[in-house]
Amino acid sequence: MFEVYCDSSFNEGEDSYIGCTVLRNGEQIHQSTTKVPDVPKNNLDCELAALNFAVTLARIFSKDDRDITIYNDSTEAVKVFQKERPEIEKKLSGLVINFEYIPREKVNQAIADSLSKKFPVFFLSIPTCEVESFSRREDILSDIARNGRDILYLEKVEEKSTNKKTCYRLIIRTMDRILSDDRLYLIKKGGPGTQVKVAEEIRTDLSDPLVLSSLEAKGVRLENSYFLLTDETWGLRGTDNQTCSILPGQVRHRIICDEVDRSPQNLLRRAERFR
């Protein structure tokens, strides 16, 4: 049994993306995300592009598989491809392709939906920094504890988040106290990802002299600070241990994480013994 699950995310005025996952006999053999070509006008254009991309993947990955099913969660788009099925099969050397509707809630379709929303294109154009694990780094933990370094991280604000937007709170603190927690960012989901967008907005804010002056009045010192990657910002981390930061490049800082327990409480607990 050969299956392809495809979905798309239409982002008006921005790039839109397609997510696909390919399975053979129930086991995933491929996942991918790609940009919707041209400039789609609506969600239907994106779903049609997703189905077309799924056909391409079926042609590439099917070997001895002759019976193929392609799933999508748009009934309208599926109907279009069901009508075009005879012409599509003619071009695919005898492959039998079925186009079927499936709800987004189903596991494999949910994966395709997620892939369509998480395209890491930002690493191509945004400077990244190395992320350091603090788990066994006494130098990092003692610096935070003994020198009162500022720690920055994001929290998701559930009560202000919606199906279309995610709200983040920027926390800036030392080991002893919270210096600032009143800056909220409501970010539209989709495109290159909400975490990338919020990082861009915060970098812009932290480059604004008025914002910096306001933070400095609260005791914030960004120089030599630490940006802590938590579950809310783990998506900023790319390959080769590189990470997109929420701090401007001209501010000297380090990016830290724990591979297992990503909570701020874990960092504070580990640093406590170095006071």
PDB file of N, CA and C in Angstrom, residues 150-249:
ATOM      1  N   ASP A 150      21.427  38.914  32.616  1.00  0.00           N
ATOM      2  CA  ASP A 150      20.023  38.863  32.194  1.00  0.00           C
ATOM      3  C   ASP A 150      19.771  37.615  31.359  1.00  0.00           C
ATOM      4  N   ILE A 151      18.608  37.027  31.566  1.00  0.00           N
ATOM      5  CA  ILE A 151      18.165  35.849  30.817  1.00  0.00           C
ATOM      6  C   ILE A 151      16.884  36.218  30.092  1.00  0.00           C
ATOM      7  N   LEU A 152      16.836  35.942  28.780  1.00  0.00           N
ATOM      8  CA  LEU A 152      15.641  36.235  27.986  1.00  0.00           C
ATOM      9  C   LEU A 152      15.052  34.934  27.462  1.00  0.00           C
ATOM     10  N   TYR A 153      13.735  34.830  27.510  1.00  0.00           N
ATOM     11  CA  TYR A 153      13.038  33.689  26.926  1.00  0.00           C
ATOM     12  C   TYR A 153      11.587  34.076  26.653  1.00  0.00           C
ATOM     13  N   LEU A 154      10.889  33.221  25.915  1.00  0.00           N
ATOM     14  CA  LEU A 154       9.497  33.488  25.560  1.00  0.00           C
ATOM     15  C   LEU A 154       8.567  32.485  26.215  1.00  0.00           C
ATOM     16  N   GLU A 155       7.379  32.959  26.589  1.00  0.00           N
ATOM     17  CA  GLU A 155       6.306  32.104  27.070  1.00  0.00           C
ATOM     18  C   GLU A 155       5.111  32.264  26.144  1.00  0.00           C
ATOM     19  N   LYS A 156       4.418  31.177  25.876  1.00  0.00           N
ATOM     20  CA  LYS A 156       3.183  31.258  25.109  1.00  0.00           C
ATOM     21  C   LYS A 156       2.053  31.666  26.038  1.00  0.00           C
ATOM     22  N   VAL A 157       1.258  32.656  25.628  1.00  0.00           N
ATOM     23  CA  VAL A 157       0.130  33.129  26.426  1.00  0.00           C
ATOM     24  C   VAL A 157      -1.133  32.476  25.878  1.00  0.00           C
ATOM     25  N   GLU A 158      -1.548  31.403  26.510  1.00  0.00           N
ATOM     26  CA  GLU A 158      -2.648  30.590  25.995  1.00  0.00           C
ATOM     27  C   GLU A 158      -3.941  31.380  25.875  1.00  0.00           C
ATOM     28  N   GLU A 159      -4.269  32.183  26.896  1.00  0.00           N
ATOM     29  CA  GLU A 159      -5.564  32.873  26.910  1.00  0.00           C
ATOM     30  C   GLU A 159      -5.689  33.947  25.841  1.00  0.00           C
ATOM     31  N   LYS A 160      -4.567  34.391  25.285  1.00  0.00           N
ATOM     32  CA  LYS A 160      -4.605  35.407  24.226  1.00  0.00           C
ATOM     33  C   LYS A 160      -4.316  34.818  22.840  1.00  0.00           C
ATOM     34  N   SER A 161      -4.027  33.525  22.784  1.00  0.00           N
ATOM     35  CA  SER A 161      -3.759  32.860  21.507  1.00  0.00           C
ATOM     36  C   SER A 161      -5.067  32.359  20.906  1.00  0.00           C
ATOM     37  N   THR A 162      -5.107  32.271  19.555  1.00  0.00           N
ATOM     38  CA  THR A 162      -6.292  31.807  18.847  1.00  0.00           C
ATOM     39  C   THR A 162      -5.879  30.743  17.835  1.00  0.00           C
ATOM     40  N   ASN A 163      -6.864  30.275  17.058  1.00  0.00           N
ATOM     41  CA  ASN A 163      -6.547  29.292  16.015  1.00  0.00           C
ATOM     42  C   ASN A 163      -5.674  29.891  14.920  1.00  0.00           C
ATOM     43  N   LYS A 164      -5.740  31.203  14.754  1.00  0.00           N
ATOM     44  CA  LYS A 164      -5.005  31.857  13.679  1.00  0.00           C
ATOM     45  C   LYS A 164      -3.759  32.604  14.154  1.00  0.00           C
ATOM     46  N   LYS A 165      -3.685  32.904  15.452  1.00  0.00           N
ATOM     47  CA  LYS A 165      -2.556  33.674  15.955  1.00  0.00           C
ATOM     48  C   LYS A 165      -2.046  33.090  17.270  1.00  0.00           C
ATOM     49  N   THR A 166      -0.751  33.226  17.498  1.00  0.00           N
ATOM     50  CA  THR A 166      -0.136  32.799  18.744  1.00  0.00           C
ATOM     51  C   THR A 166       0.415  34.017  19.462  1.00  0.00           C
ATOM     52  N   CYS A 167       0.131  34.083  20.759  1.00  0.00           N
ATOM     53  CA  CYS A 167       0.615  35.208  21.565  1.00  0.00           C
ATOM     54  C   CYS A 167       1.809  34.757  22.409  1.00  0.00           C
ATOM     55  N   TYR A 168       2.889  35.533  22.335  1.00  0.00           N
ATOM     56  CA  TYR A 168       4.085  35.256  23.115  1.00  0.00           C
ATOM     57  C   TYR A 168       4.349  36.408  24.085  1.00  0.00           C
ATOM     58  N   ARG A 169       4.860  36.060  25.260  1.00  0.00           N
ATOM     59  CA  ARG A 169       5.313  37.054  26.238  1.00  0.00           C
ATOM     60  C   ARG A 169       6.831  36.983  26.341  1.00  0.00           C
ATOM     61  N   LEU A 170       7.479  38.146  26.234  1.00  0.00           N
ATOM     62  CA  LEU A 170       8.930  38.215  26.391  1.00  0.00           C
ATOM     63  C   LEU A 170       9.257  38.393  27.867  1.00  0.00           C
ATOM     64  N   ILE A 171      10.000  37.453  28.403  1.00  0.00           N
ATOM     65  CA  ILE A 171      10.440  37.530  29.795  1.00  0.00           C
ATOM     66  C   ILE A 171      11.919  37.888  29.821  1.00  0.00           C
ATOM     67  N   ILE A 172      12.259  38.910  30.605  1.00  0.00           N
ATOM     68  CA  ILE A 172      13.662  39.266  30.844  1.00  0.00           C
ATOM     69  C   ILE A 172      13.857  39.272  32.357  1.00  0.00           C
ATOM     70  N   ARG A 173      14.809  38.480  32.830  1.00  0.00           N
ATOM     71  CA  ARG A 173      15.011  38.361  34.265  1.00  0.00           C
ATOM     72  C   ARG A 173      16.456  38.048  34.606  1.00  0.00           C
ATOM     73  N   THR A 174      16.771  38.203  35.853  1.00  0.00           N
ATOM     74  CA  THR A 174      18.011  37.678  36.408  1.00  0.00           C
ATOM     75  C   THR A 174      17.629  36.461  37.247  1.00  0.00           C
ATOM     76  N   MET A 175      18.595  35.874  37.937  1.00  0.00           N
ATOM     77  CA  MET A 175      18.250  34.761  38.815  1.00  0.00           C
ATOM     78  C   MET A 175      17.322  35.201  39.941  1.00  0.00           C
ATOM     79  N   ASP A 176      17.465  36.450  40.370  1.00  0.00           N
ATOM     80  CA  ASP A 176      16.741  36.922  41.546  1.00  0.00           C
ATOM     81  C   ASP A 176      15.340  37.450  41.260  1.00  0.00           C
ATOM     82  N   ARG A 177      15.142  38.068  40.083  1.00  0.00           N
ATOM     83  CA  ARG A 177      13.840  38.682  39.864  1.00  0.00           C
ATOM     84  C   ARG A 177      13.557  38.900  38.378  1.00  0.00           C
ATOM     85  N   ILE A 178      12.275  39.065  38.085  1.00  0.00           N
ATOM     86  CA  ILE A 178      11.833  39.383  36.731  1.00  0.00           C
ATOM     87  C   ILE A 178      11.962  40.892  36.531  1.00  0.00           C
ATOM     88  N   LEU A 179      12.645  41.282  35.489  1.00  0.00           N
ATOM     89  CA  LEU A 179      12.851  42.703  35.189  1.00  0.00           C
ATOM     90  C   LEU A 179      11.766  43.241  34.252  1.00  0.00           C
ATOM     91  N   SER A 180      11.314  42.416  33.313  1.00  0.00           N
ATOM     92  CA  SER A 180      10.300  42.849  32.346  1.00  0.00           C
ATOM     93  C   SER A 180       9.500  41.640  31.871  1.00  0.00           C
ATOM     94  N   ASP A 181       8.173  41.756  31.911  1.00  0.00           N
ATOM     95  CA  ASP A 181       7.311  40.688  31.388  1.00  0.00           C
ATOM     96  C   ASP A 181       6.035  41.240  30.770  1.00  0.00           C
ATOM     97  N   ASP A 182       6.083  42.516  30.365  1.00  0.00           N
ATOM     98  CA  ASP A 182       4.870  43.157  29.848  1.00  0.00           C
ATOM     99  C   ASP A 182       4.863  43.347  28.327  1.00  0.00           C
ATOM    100  N   ARG A 183       5.840  42.778  27.636  1.00  0.00           N
ATOM    101  CA  ARG A 183       5.871  42.924  26.180  1.00  0.00           C
ATOM    102  C   ARG A 183       5.253  41.673  25.546  1.00  0.00           C
ATOM    103  N   LEU A 184       4.096  41.852  24.891  1.00  0.00           N
ATOM    104  CA  LEU A 184       3.364  40.757  24.259  1.00  0.00           C
ATOM    105  C   LEU A 184       3.440  40.883  22.744  1.00  0.00           C
ATOM    106  N   TYR A 185       3.494  39.735  22.063  1.00  0.00           N
ATOM    107  CA  TYR A 185       3.585  39.700  20.610  1.00  0.00           C
ATOM    108  C   TYR A 185       2.543  38.720  20.079  1.00  0.00           C
ATOM    109  N   LEU A 186       1.564  39.242  19.324  1.00  0.00           N
ATOM    110  CA  LEU A 186       0.524  38.407  18.735  1.00  0.00           C
ATOM    111  C   LEU A 186       0.902  38.157  17.284  1.00  0.00           C
ATOM    112  N   ILE A 187       1.228  36.907  16.956  1.00  0.00           N
ATOM    113  CA  ILE A 187       1.825  36.563  15.676  1.00  0.00           C
ATOM    114  C   ILE A 187       0.893  35.676  14.862  1.00  0.00           C
ATOM    115  N   LYS A 188       0.668  36.035  13.612  1.00  0.00           N
ATOM    116  CA  LYS A 188      -0.148  35.230  12.707  1.00  0.00           C
ATOM    117  C   LYS A 188       0.563  33.932  12.370  1.00  0.00           C
ATOM    118  N   LYS A 189      -0.163  32.820  12.438  1.00  0.00           N
ATOM    119  CA  LYS A 189       0.407  31.525  12.117  1.00  0.00           C
ATOM    120  C   LYS A 189       0.592  31.373  10.609  1.00  0.00           C
ATOM    121  N   GLY A 190       1.523  30.495  10.223  1.00  0.00           N
ATOM    122  CA  GLY A 190       1.723  30.196   8.806  1.00  0.00           C
ATOM    123  C   GLY A 190       3.017  30.752   8.267  1.00  0.00           C
ATOM    124  N   GLY A 191       3.230  30.533   6.964  1.00  0.00           N
ATOM    125  CA  GLY A 191       4.453  31.003   6.321  1.00  0.00           C
ATOM    126  C   GLY A 191       5.676  30.353   6.940  1.00  0.00           C
ATOM    127  N   PRO A 192       6.745  31.098   7.137  1.00  0.00           N
ATOM    128  CA  PRO A 192       7.965  30.506   7.666  1.00  0.00           C
ATOM    129  C   PRO A 192       7.883  30.133   9.138  1.00  0.00           C
ATOM    130  N   GLY A 193       6.724  30.412   9.793  1.00  0.00           N
ATOM    131  CA  GLY A 193       6.568  29.974  11.171  1.00  0.00           C
ATOM    132  C   GLY A 193       6.435  31.112  12.151  1.00  0.00           C
ATOM    133  N   THR A 194       5.593  30.903  13.163  1.00  0.00           N
ATOM    134  CA  THR A 194       5.341  31.954  14.141  1.00  0.00           C
ATOM    135  C   THR A 194       6.579  32.287  14.962  1.00  0.00           C
ATOM    136  N   GLN A 195       7.407  31.281  15.254  1.00  0.00           N
ATOM    137  CA  GLN A 195       8.588  31.554  16.070  1.00  0.00           C
ATOM    138  C   GLN A 195       9.593  32.426  15.329  1.00  0.00           C
ATOM    139  N   VAL A 196       9.702  32.220  14.035  1.00  0.00           N
ATOM    140  CA  VAL A 196      10.597  33.052  13.228  1.00  0.00           C
ATOM    141  C   VAL A 196      10.092  34.490  13.201  1.00  0.00           C
ATOM    142  N   LYS A 197       8.784  34.639  13.032  1.00  0.00           N
ATOM    143  CA  LYS A 197       8.194  35.977  12.960  1.00  0.00           C
ATOM    144  C   LYS A 197       8.331  36.723  14.275  1.00  0.00           C
ATOM    145  N   VAL A 198       8.086  36.011  15.386  1.00  0.00           N
ATOM    146  CA  VAL A 198       8.197  36.703  16.673  1.00  0.00           C
ATOM    147  C   VAL A 198       9.643  37.095  16.944  1.00  0.00           C
ATOM    148  N   ALA A 199      10.584  36.256  16.525  1.00  0.00           N
ATOM    149  CA  ALA A 199      11.999  36.601  16.694  1.00  0.00           C
ATOM    150  C   ALA A 199      12.339  37.870  15.916  1.00  0.00           C
ATOM    151  N   GLU A 200      11.806  37.988  14.710  1.00  0.00           N
ATOM    152  CA  GLU A 200      12.050  39.174  13.894  1.00  0.00           C
ATOM    153  C   GLU A 200      11.482  40.423  14.563  1.00  0.00           C
ATOM    154  N   GLU A 201      10.268  40.309  15.111  1.00  0.00           N
ATOM    155  CA  GLU A 201       9.633  41.463  15.759  1.00  0.00           C
ATOM    156  C   GLU A 201      10.407  41.886  17.007  1.00  0.00           C
ATOM    157  N   ILE A 202      10.859  40.912  17.777  1.00  0.00           N
ATOM    158  CA  ILE A 202      11.589  41.241  19.001  1.00  0.00           C
ATOM    159  C   ILE A 202      12.944  41.851  18.662  1.00  0.00           C
ATOM    160  N   ARG A 203      13.625  41.321  17.651  1.00  0.00           N
ATOM    161  CA  ARG A 203      14.906  41.920  17.238  1.00  0.00           C
ATOM    162  C   ARG A 203      14.708  43.383  16.833  1.00  0.00           C
ATOM    163  N   THR A 204      13.617  43.651  16.131  1.00  0.00           N
ATOM    164  CA  THR A 204      13.318  45.033  15.735  1.00  0.00           C
ATOM    165  C   THR A 204      13.083  45.908  16.954  1.00  0.00           C
ATOM    166  N   ASP A 205      12.302  45.399  17.911  1.00  0.00           N
ATOM    167  CA  ASP A 205      12.037  46.154  19.136  1.00  0.00           C
ATOM    168  C   ASP A 205      13.313  46.436  19.906  1.00  0.00           C
ATOM    169  N   LEU A 206      14.153  45.415  20.022  1.00  0.00           N
ATOM    170  CA  LEU A 206      15.362  45.561  20.817  1.00  0.00           C
ATOM    171  C   LEU A 206      16.454  46.354  20.099  1.00  0.00           C
ATOM    172  N   SER A 207      16.137  46.821  18.909  1.00  0.00           N
ATOM    173  CA  SER A 207      17.027  47.740  18.188  1.00  0.00           C
ATOM    174  C   SER A 207      16.493  49.173  18.246  1.00  0.00           C
ATOM    175  N   ASP A 208      15.329  49.345  18.842  1.00  0.00           N
ATOM    176  CA  ASP A 208      14.675  50.656  18.927  1.00  0.00           C
ATOM    177  C   ASP A 208      15.169  51.393  20.178  1.00  0.00           C
ATOM    178  N   PRO A 209      15.765  52.566  20.028  1.00  0.00           N
ATOM    179  CA  PRO A 209      16.292  53.307  21.188  1.00  0.00           C
ATOM    180  C   PRO A 209      15.243  53.576  22.268  1.00  0.00           C
ATOM    181  N   LEU A 210      13.979  53.827  21.862  1.00  0.00           N
ATOM    182  CA  LEU A 210      12.932  54.097  22.844  1.00  0.00           C
ATOM    183  C   LEU A 210      12.619  52.851  23.669  1.00  0.00           C
ATOM    184  N   VAL A 211      12.560  51.717  22.998  1.00  0.00           N
ATOM    185  CA  VAL A 211      12.318  50.455  23.710  1.00  0.00           C
ATOM    186  C   VAL A 211      13.488  50.149  24.636  1.00  0.00           C
ATOM    187  N   LEU A 212      14.700  50.315  24.142  1.00  0.00           N
ATOM    188  CA  LEU A 212      15.880  50.044  24.947  1.00  0.00           C
ATOM    189  C   LEU A 212      15.934  50.943  26.174  1.00  0.00           C
ATOM    190  N   SER A 213      15.574  52.213  25.995  1.00  0.00           N
ATOM    191  CA  SER A 213      15.573  53.158  27.115  1.00  0.00           C
ATOM    192  C   SER A 213      14.571  52.730  28.185  1.00  0.00           C
ATOM    193  N   SER A 214      13.401  52.280  27.728  1.00  0.00           N
ATOM    194  CA  SER A 214      12.372  51.818  28.661  1.00  0.00           C
ATOM    195  C   SER A 214      12.835  50.592  29.441  1.00  0.00           C
ATOM    196  N   LEU A 215      13.496  49.673  28.755  1.00  0.00           N
ATOM    197  CA  LEU A 215      13.987  48.465  29.416  1.00  0.00           C
ATOM    198  C   LEU A 215      15.141  48.771  30.375  1.00  0.00           C
ATOM    199  N   GLU A 216      16.009  49.658  29.961  1.00  0.00           N
ATOM    200  CA  GLU A 216      17.142  50.024  30.824  1.00  0.00           C
ATOM    201  C   GLU A 216      16.660  50.666  32.113  1.00  0.00           C
ATOM    202  N   ALA A 217      15.535  51.416  32.031  1.00  0.00           N
ATOM    203  CA  ALA A 217      14.966  52.041  33.229  1.00  0.00           C
ATOM    204  C   ALA A 217      14.475  50.985  34.221  1.00  0.00           C
ATOM    205  N   LYS A 218      14.199  49.779  33.724  1.00  0.00           N
ATOM    206  CA  LYS A 218      13.759  48.677  34.594  1.00  0.00           C
ATOM    207  C   LYS A 218      14.938  47.848  35.102  1.00  0.00           C
ATOM    208  N   GLY A 219      16.133  48.228  34.669  1.00  0.00           N
ATOM    209  CA  GLY A 219      17.307  47.494  35.110  1.00  0.00           C
ATOM    210  C   GLY A 219      17.802  46.448  34.133  1.00  0.00           C
ATOM    211  N   VAL A 220      17.230  46.411  32.930  1.00  0.00           N
ATOM    212  CA  VAL A 220      17.633  45.424  31.929  1.00  0.00           C
ATOM    213  C   VAL A 220      18.995  45.799  31.343  1.00  0.00           C
ATOM    214  N   ARG A 221      19.868  44.801  31.231  1.00  0.00           N
ATOM    215  CA  ARG A 221      21.176  44.995  30.610  1.00  0.00           C
ATOM    216  C   ARG A 221      21.369  43.876  29.583  1.00  0.00           C
ATOM    217  N   LEU A 222      21.166  44.195  28.331  1.00  0.00           N
ATOM    218  CA  LEU A 222      21.208  43.161  27.287  1.00  0.00           C
ATOM    219  C   LEU A 222      22.621  42.701  26.955  1.00  0.00           C
ATOM    220  N   GLU A 223      23.597  43.554  27.136  1.00  0.00           N
ATOM    221  CA  GLU A 223      24.988  43.175  26.829  1.00  0.00           C
ATOM    222  C   GLU A 223      25.410  42.013  27.721  1.00  0.00           C
ATOM    223  N   ASN A 224      25.989  40.989  27.107  1.00  0.00           N
ATOM    224  CA  ASN A 224      26.433  39.778  27.810  1.00  0.00           C
ATOM    225  C   ASN A 224      25.274  38.993  28.434  1.00  0.00           C
ATOM    226  N   SER A 225      24.108  39.126  27.841  1.00  0.00           N
ATOM    227  CA  SER A 225      22.940  38.398  28.342  1.00  0.00           C
ATOM    228  C   SER A 225      22.861  37.011  27.697  1.00  0.00           C
ATOM    229  N   TYR A 226      21.828  36.248  28.098  1.00  0.00           N
ATOM    230  CA  TYR A 226      21.632  34.894  27.594  1.00  0.00           C
ATOM    231  C   TYR A 226      20.205  34.749  27.062  1.00  0.00           C
ATOM    232  N   PHE A 227      20.091  34.231  25.844  1.00  0.00           N
ATOM    233  CA  PHE A 227      18.786  33.885  25.283  1.00  0.00           C
ATOM    234  C   PHE A 227      18.594  32.389  25.480  1.00  0.00           C
ATOM    235  N   LEU A 228      17.593  32.023  26.258  1.00  0.00           N
ATOM    236  CA  LEU A 228      17.324  30.626  26.589  1.00  0.00           C
ATOM    237  C   LEU A 228      16.292  30.047  25.630  1.00  0.00           C
ATOM    238  N   LEU A 229      16.662  28.975  24.932  1.00  0.00           N
ATOM    239  CA  LEU A 229      15.709  28.274  24.069  1.00  0.00           C
ATOM    240  C   LEU A 229      14.824  27.380  24.932  1.00  0.00           C
ATOM    241  N   THR A 230      13.523  27.585  24.836  1.00  0.00           N
ATOM    242  CA  THR A 230      12.548  26.767  25.543  1.00  0.00           C
ATOM    243  C   THR A 230      11.718  26.009  24.509  1.00  0.00           C
ATOM    244  N   ASP A 231      10.715  25.280  24.962  1.00  0.00           N
ATOM    245  CA  ASP A 231       9.837  24.588  24.014  1.00  0.00           C
ATOM    246  C   ASP A 231       9.180  25.574  23.059  1.00  0.00           C
ATOM    247  N   GLU A 232       8.890  26.772  23.541  1.00  0.00           N
ATOM    248  CA  GLU A 232       8.208  27.776  22.714  1.00  0.00           C
ATOM    249  C   GLU A 232       9.081  28.313  21.586  1.00  0.00           C
ATOM    250  N   THR A 233      10.398  28.178  21.711  1.00  0.00           N
ATOM    251  CA  THR A 233      11.293  28.717  20.667  1.00  0.00           C
ATOM    252  C   THR A 233      12.236  27.657  20.107  1.00  0.00           C
ATOM    253  N   TRP A 234      11.938  26.388  20.355  1.00  0.00           N
ATOM    254  CA  TRP A 234      12.807  25.322  19.854  1.00  0.00           C
ATOM    255  C   TRP A 234      12.830  25.301  18.327  1.00  0.00           C
ATOM    256  N   GLY A 235      11.767  25.804  17.688  1.00  0.00           N
ATOM    257  CA  GLY A 235      11.707  25.839  16.232  1.00  0.00           C
ATOM    258  C   GLY A 235      12.704  26.797  15.596  1.00  0.00           C
ATOM    259  N   LEU A 236      13.328  27.662  16.395  1.00  0.00           N
ATOM    260  CA  LEU A 236      14.359  28.568  15.870  1.00  0.00           C
ATOM    261  C   LEU A 236      15.681  27.846  15.646  1.00  0.00           C
ATOM    262  N   ARG A 237      15.773  26.659  16.219  1.00  0.00           N
ATOM    263  CA  ARG A 237      17.023  25.919  16.111  1.00  0.00           C
ATOM    264  C   ARG A 237      17.081  25.169  14.790  1.00  0.00           C
ATOM    265  N   GLY A 238      18.178  25.345  14.075  1.00  0.00           N
ATOM    266  CA  GLY A 238      18.329  24.679  12.790  1.00  0.00           C
ATOM    267  C   GLY A 238      19.327  23.543  12.870  1.00  0.00           C
ATOM    268  N   THR A 239      19.908  23.218  11.748  1.00  0.00           N
ATOM    269  CA  THR A 239      20.900  22.155  11.687  1.00  0.00           C
ATOM    270  C   THR A 239      22.267  22.675  12.134  1.00  0.00           C
ATOM    271  N   ASP A 240      23.203  21.749  12.392  1.00  0.00           N
ATOM    272  CA  ASP A 240      24.578  22.098  12.753  1.00  0.00           C
ATOM    273  C   ASP A 240      24.649  23.000  13.982  1.00  0.00           C
ATOM    274  N   ASN A 241      23.684  22.816  14.895  1.00  0.00           N
ATOM    275  CA  ASN A 241      23.706  23.534  16.175  1.00  0.00           C
ATOM    276  C   ASN A 241      23.601  25.048  16.004  1.00  0.00           C
ATOM    277  N   GLN A 242      22.984  25.499  14.929  1.00  0.00           N
ATOM    278  CA  GLN A 242      22.814  26.922  14.683  1.00  0.00           C
ATOM    279  C   GLN A 242      21.392  27.349  15.033  1.00  0.00           C
ATOM    280  N   THR A 243      21.266  28.561  15.571  1.00  0.00           N
ATOM    281  CA  THR A 243      19.976  29.050  16.046  1.00  0.00           C
ATOM    282  C   THR A 243      19.786  30.514  15.683  1.00  0.00           C
ATOM    283  N   CYS A 244      18.572  30.830  15.305  1.00  0.00           N
ATOM    284  CA  CYS A 244      18.178  32.222  15.088  1.00  0.00           C
ATOM    285  C   CYS A 244      17.908  32.852  16.455  1.00  0.00           C
ATOM    286  N   SER A 245      18.369  34.074  16.678  1.00  0.00           N
ATOM    287  CA  SER A 245      18.236  34.720  17.980  1.00  0.00           C
ATOM    288  C   SER A 245      17.130  35.771  17.976  1.00  0.00           C
ATOM    289  N   ILE A 246      16.641  36.102  19.172  1.00  0.00           N
ATOM    290  CA  ILE A 246      15.683  37.210  19.308  1.00  0.00           C
ATOM    291  C   ILE A 246      16.418  38.520  19.594  1.00  0.00           C
ATOM    292  N   LEU A 247      17.718  38.430  19.808  1.00  0.00           N
ATOM    293  CA  LEU A 247      18.513  39.621  20.095  1.00  0.00           C
ATOM    294  C   LEU A 247      19.228  40.101  18.839  1.00  0.00           C
ATOM    295  N   PRO A 248      19.365  41.410  18.667  1.00  0.00           N
ATOM    296  CA  PRO A 248      20.088  41.935  17.503  1.00  0.00           C
ATOM    297  C   PRO A 248      21.533  41.460  17.490  1.00  0.00           C
ATOM    298  N   GLY A 249      22.081  41.318  16.293  1.00  0.00           N
ATOM    299  CA  GLY A 249      23.438  40.811  16.146  1.00  0.00           C
ATOM    300  C   GLY A 249      24.490  41.683  16.796  1.00  0.00           C
TER     301      GLY A 249
END
